mmCIF file of C-alpha atoms in Angstrom:
data_model
loop_
_atom_site.group_PDB
_atom_site.id
_atom_site.type_symbol
_atom_site.label_atom_id
_atom_site.label_comp_id
_atom_site.label_asym_id
_atom_site.label_seq_id
_atom_site.Cartn_x
_atom_site.Cartn_y
_atom_site.Cartn_z
ATOM 1 C CA MET A 155 0.034 -0.084 -0.136
ATOM 2 C CA LYS A 156 2.789 2.305 0.780
ATOM 3 C CA ASN A 157 4.648 1.557 -2.501
ATOM 4 C CA ALA A 158 1.368 2.711 -4.260
ATOM 5 C CA TYR A 159 1.260 6.315 -2.630
ATOM 6 C CA VAL A 160 4.913 6.669 -3.185
ATOM 7 C CA THR A 161 4.353 5.567 -6.888
ATOM 8 C CA LEU A 162 1.377 8.085 -7.421
ATOM 9 C CA LEU A 163 2.988 10.663 -5.638
ATOM 10 C CA ALA A 164 6.364 10.405 -7.579
ATOM 11 C CA VAL A 165 3.961 10.428 -11.047
ATOM 12 C CA SER A 166 2.084 13.205 -9.814
ATOM 13 C CA LEU A 167 4.906 15.471 -9.078
ATOM 14 C CA LEU A 168 6.961 14.591 -12.384
ATOM 15 C CA THR A 169 3.369 15.465 -14.095
ATOM 16 C CA ALA A 170 3.377 18.983 -12.373
ATOM 17 C CA CYS A 171 6.778 19.726 -13.099
ATOM 18 C CA GLY A 172 6.668 18.955 -16.549
ATOM 19 C CA ARG A 173 3.255 21.204 -17.220
ATOM 20 C CA THR A 174 5.015 24.070 -15.428
ATOM 21 C CA GLU A 175 8.037 24.118 -17.553
ATOM 22 C CA LYS A 176 5.781 23.837 -20.512
ATOM 23 C CA LYS A 177 4.148 26.792 -19.486
ATOM 24 C CA GLN A 178 7.268 28.885 -18.846
ATOM 25 C CA ASP A 179 8.792 27.899 -22.189
ATOM 26 C CA GLU A 180 5.259 28.919 -24.005
ATOM 27 C CA ALA A 181 5.324 32.253 -22.119
ATOM 28 C CA SER A 182 8.881 32.876 -22.680
ATOM 29 C CA PRO A 183 8.542 33.660 -26.515
ATOM 30 C CA SER A 184 5.471 36.037 -26.067
ATOM 31 C CA SER A 185 7.401 38.120 -23.329
ATOM 32 C CA THR A 186 10.405 38.537 -25.580
ATOM 33 C CA ALA A 187 8.398 39.428 -28.584
ATOM 34 C CA ALA A 188 6.827 42.237 -26.307
ATOM 35 C CA THR A 189 10.195 43.505 -25.213
ATOM 36 C CA GLU A 190 11.651 43.473 -28.616
ATOM 37 C CA SER A 191 8.212 45.480 -30.448
ATOM 38 C CA THR A 192 9.073 48.364 -27.813
ATOM 39 C CA PRO A 193 11.497 50.742 -29.259
ATOM 40 C CA ALA A 194 14.288 51.946 -26.987
ATOM 41 C CA PRO A 195 13.931 55.375 -25.728
ATOM 42 C CA LYS A 196 15.934 58.032 -27.838
ATOM 43 C CA PRO A 197 18.831 59.834 -26.168
ATOM 44 C CA GLN A 198 17.952 63.579 -25.497
ATOM 45 C CA ASN A 199 20.361 66.329 -26.452
ATOM 46 C CA CYS A 200 21.282 66.981 -22.617
ATOM 47 C CA LEU A 201 24.368 68.826 -21.230
ATOM 48 C CA SER A 202 26.585 67.337 -19.000
ATOM 49 C CA ILE A 203 28.302 69.128 -16.021
ATOM 50 C CA ILE A 204 31.441 67.195 -16.352
ATOM 51 C CA GLU A 205 33.816 66.967 -19.119
ATOM 52 C CA LYS A 206 33.602 64.007 -21.153
ATOM 53 C CA ASP A 207 37.355 63.081 -20.572
ATOM 54 C CA LYS A 208 36.944 62.753 -16.885
ATOM 55 C CA LEU A 209 34.024 60.394 -17.037
ATOM 56 C CA GLY A 210 34.744 56.740 -16.750
ATOM 57 C CA LYS A 211 38.110 57.152 -15.413
ATOM 58 C CA SER A 212 38.996 55.356 -11.963
ATOM 59 C CA ASN A 213 40.735 57.366 -8.938
ATOM 60 C CA GLU A 214 42.503 54.479 -6.917
ATOM 61 C CA TYR A 215 43.015 55.407 -2.807
ATOM 62 C CA GLN A 216 44.823 53.398 -0.685
ATOM 63 C CA GLU A 217 45.622 53.937 3.360
ATOM 64 C CA SER A 218 48.263 52.394 5.106
ATOM 65 C CA ALA A 219 46.523 51.881 8.211
ATOM 66 C CA LYS A 220 43.630 50.116 6.087
ATOM 67 C CA SER A 221 43.989 46.659 4.405
ATOM 68 C CA ILE A 222 41.724 47.531 1.503
ATOM 69 C CA LYS A 223 42.039 49.667 -1.961
ATOM 70 C CA VAL A 224 39.068 52.046 -2.873
ATOM 71 C CA THR A 225 38.353 52.887 -6.519
ATOM 72 C CA LEU A 226 35.991 55.339 -7.422
ATOM 73 C CA THR A 227 34.669 55.878 -11.060
ATOM 74 C CA LEU A 228 32.584 58.614 -12.205
ATOM 75 C CA ASP A 229 29.831 57.836 -14.959
ATOM 76 C CA GLN A 230 27.000 59.409 -16.727
ATOM 77 C CA ASP A 231 23.679 58.148 -15.722
ATOM 78 C CA THR A 232 20.868 57.453 -18.125
ATOM 79 C CA SER A 233 18.229 59.641 -16.226
ATOM 80 C CA THR A 234 18.184 63.411 -16.658
ATOM 81 C CA MET A 235 17.271 66.510 -14.770
ATOM 82 C CA PRO A 236 15.416 69.359 -16.699
ATOM 83 C CA THR A 237 16.050 72.773 -16.042
ATOM 84 C CA ALA A 238 15.285 76.260 -17.323
ATOM 85 C CA GLN A 239 18.488 76.123 -19.802
ATOM 86 C CA GLY A 240 17.705 72.857 -20.869
ATOM 87 C CA CYS A 241 18.318 69.465 -19.558
ATOM 88 C CA TYR A 242 21.606 67.826 -17.801
ATOM 89 C CA PHE A 243 22.358 64.176 -17.499
ATOM 90 C CA ASN A 244 22.410 62.932 -13.802
ATOM 91 C CA ASN A 245 25.833 61.011 -12.907
ATOM 92 C CA SER A 246 26.801 58.370 -10.521
ATOM 93 C CA VAL A 247 29.895 57.027 -8.619
ATOM 94 C CA THR A 248 30.939 53.417 -8.690
ATOM 95 C CA VAL A 249 32.617 52.536 -5.720
ATOM 96 C CA LEU A 250 34.761 49.285 -5.389
ATOM 97 C CA ALA A 251 36.693 48.168 -2.483
ATOM 98 C CA THR A 252 39.308 45.430 -2.846
ATOM 99 C CA LYS A 253 41.476 43.872 -0.543
ATOM 100 C CA LYS A 254 45.236 43.905 -1.038
ATOM 101 C CA SER A 255 44.909 40.126 -2.238
ATOM 102 C CA GLY A 256 42.911 41.592 -4.942
ATOM 103 C CA SER A 257 39.745 39.964 -3.709
ATOM 104 C CA ARG A 258 36.461 42.379 -3.736
ATOM 105 C CA VAL A 259 35.140 43.660 -0.790
ATOM 106 C CA PHE A 260 31.885 45.362 -2.425
ATOM 107 C CA LYS A 261 30.969 46.978 -5.099
ATOM 108 C CA ARG A 262 28.488 49.971 -5.058
ATOM 109 C CA THR A 263 26.905 52.500 -7.186
ATOM 110 C CA LEU A 264 25.974 55.740 -5.816
ATOM 111 C CA LEU A 265 23.432 58.240 -6.913
ATOM 112 C CA LYS A 266 22.788 61.858 -5.465
ATOM 113 C CA ASP A 267 19.427 60.085 -4.581
ATOM 114 C CA ASP A 268 20.914 57.910 -2.219
ATOM 115 C CA LEU A 269 21.655 60.871 -0.040
ATOM 116 C CA LEU A 270 18.050 61.599 0.180
ATOM 117 C CA TYR A 271 17.467 58.911 2.686
ATOM 118 C CA PHE A 272 19.919 60.361 5.085
ATOM 119 C CA THR A 273 18.984 63.944 4.947
ATOM 120 C CA LYS A 274 16.536 66.333 6.445
ATOM 121 C CA ILE A 275 16.228 68.728 3.769
ATOM 122 C CA ASP A 276 15.439 67.102 0.196
ATOM 123 C CA GLU A 277 15.216 70.034 -2.406
ATOM 124 C CA PRO A 278 18.735 71.362 -2.686
ATOM 125 C CA ILE A 279 19.882 67.314 -3.404
ATOM 126 C CA GLN A 280 16.795 67.207 -5.935
ATOM 127 C CA LYS A 281 17.589 70.099 -7.950
ATOM 128 C CA ALA A 282 21.767 69.502 -8.109
ATOM 129 C CA ILE A 283 23.641 66.737 -10.183
ATOM 130 C CA LEU A 284 26.599 64.890 -8.977
ATOM 131 C CA GLN A 285 29.484 66.476 -9.935
ATOM 132 C CA ASN A 286 32.557 64.702 -8.166
ATOM 133 C CA ALA A 287 33.041 62.257 -5.637
ATOM 134 C CA PHE A 288 36.435 62.297 -3.400
ATOM 135 C CA TYR A 289 38.019 59.631 -0.938
ATOM 136 C CA LYS A 290 38.536 61.119 2.226
ATOM 137 C CA PRO A 291 40.988 59.479 4.489
ATOM 138 C CA THR A 292 40.494 58.647 7.962
ATOM 139 C CA PHE A 293 44.017 57.432 9.066
ATOM 140 C CA ASN A 294 42.898 55.126 11.598
ATOM 141 C CA GLY A 295 41.909 51.255 11.347
ATOM 142 C CA GLN A 296 38.107 51.622 11.481
ATOM 143 C CA LYS A 297 35.688 49.610 9.484
ATOM 144 C CA TYR A 298 34.241 52.236 7.370
ATOM 145 C CA ILE A 299 34.875 54.369 4.192
ATOM 146 C CA THR A 300 34.576 58.177 3.810
ATOM 147 C CA LEU A 301 33.538 60.017 0.819
ATOM 148 C CA THR A 302 32.820 63.347 0.045
ATOM 149 C CA MET A 303 30.074 63.602 -2.742
ATOM 150 C CA ARG A 304 29.824 67.102 -4.550
ATOM 151 C CA LEU A 305 26.797 68.121 -5.938
ATOM 152 C CA LYS A 306 26.388 71.189 -8.266
ATOM 153 C CA GLU A 307 23.436 73.389 -8.988
ATOM 154 C CA PRO A 308 23.040 74.000 -12.767
ATOM 155 C CA GLY A 309 21.242 76.960 -12.410
ATOM 156 C CA SER A 310 22.961 79.101 -9.972
ATOM 157 C CA LYS A 311 26.337 77.097 -10.032
ATOM 158 C CA LYS A 312 25.993 76.497 -6.219
ATOM 159 C CA THR A 313 28.295 73.504 -5.042
ATOM 160 C CA MET A 314 27.210 71.404 -1.804
ATOM 161 C CA ASP A 315 29.341 68.781 -0.039
ATOM 162 C CA TYR A 316 28.368 65.882 1.739
ATOM 163 C CA THR A 317 30.349 63.422 3.452
ATOM 164 C CA VAL A 318 29.111 59.783 3.410
ATOM 165 C CA TYR A 319 30.157 57.012 5.862
ATOM 166 C CA MET A 320 30.026 53.508 4.447
ATOM 167 C CA ASN A 321 30.683 50.237 6.024
ATOM 168 C CA TYR A 322 32.578 47.392 4.326
ATOM 169 C CA PHE A 323 29.039 45.895 3.032
ATOM 170 C CA GLY A 324 28.658 49.035 0.916
ATOM 171 C CA GLU A 325 25.894 50.425 3.131
ATOM 172 C CA ILE A 326 25.632 54.218 3.815
ATOM 173 C CA VAL A 327 25.699 54.395 7.620
ATOM 174 C CA LYS A 328 25.373 58.237 8.053
ATOM 175 C CA VAL A 329 25.566 61.132 6.104
ATOM 176 C CA LYS A 330 26.762 64.612 6.889
#
């Protein structure tokens, strides 16, 4: 009697698994056809705050008291910000922390919007564009990384600096 139940259970599981795979196979061509039929958004003629030769270049920082190396790469983001003078491309910074052996500690891409979760006044950040990011040395063996994110408001050319404290997991701990 137990063998009949086990056999019935095995047959029903195999049948159920086979049906879900077939349904997924049938659903995938229609989903890919839907994504292929939608045209990609056309790039706008927006301005950039940063010169093209500075984008995509990596800046490496190493402290003698810390066993990690931090690499900052500033890139142009796909999002834009409309202003009275036209529109501007937003920027992002990729933070890559590696050990001296070369193994990765973490990799994180930061946007100016990441600062909104840690500040009380959001309006200046929303009107500004990320201009640059710098590594700020701490000269101690503490387990956090300090970055300075410089934002620039395109209309008034006003700059704001925010200090970002990140732990070794790539999480923002505090913003000043």
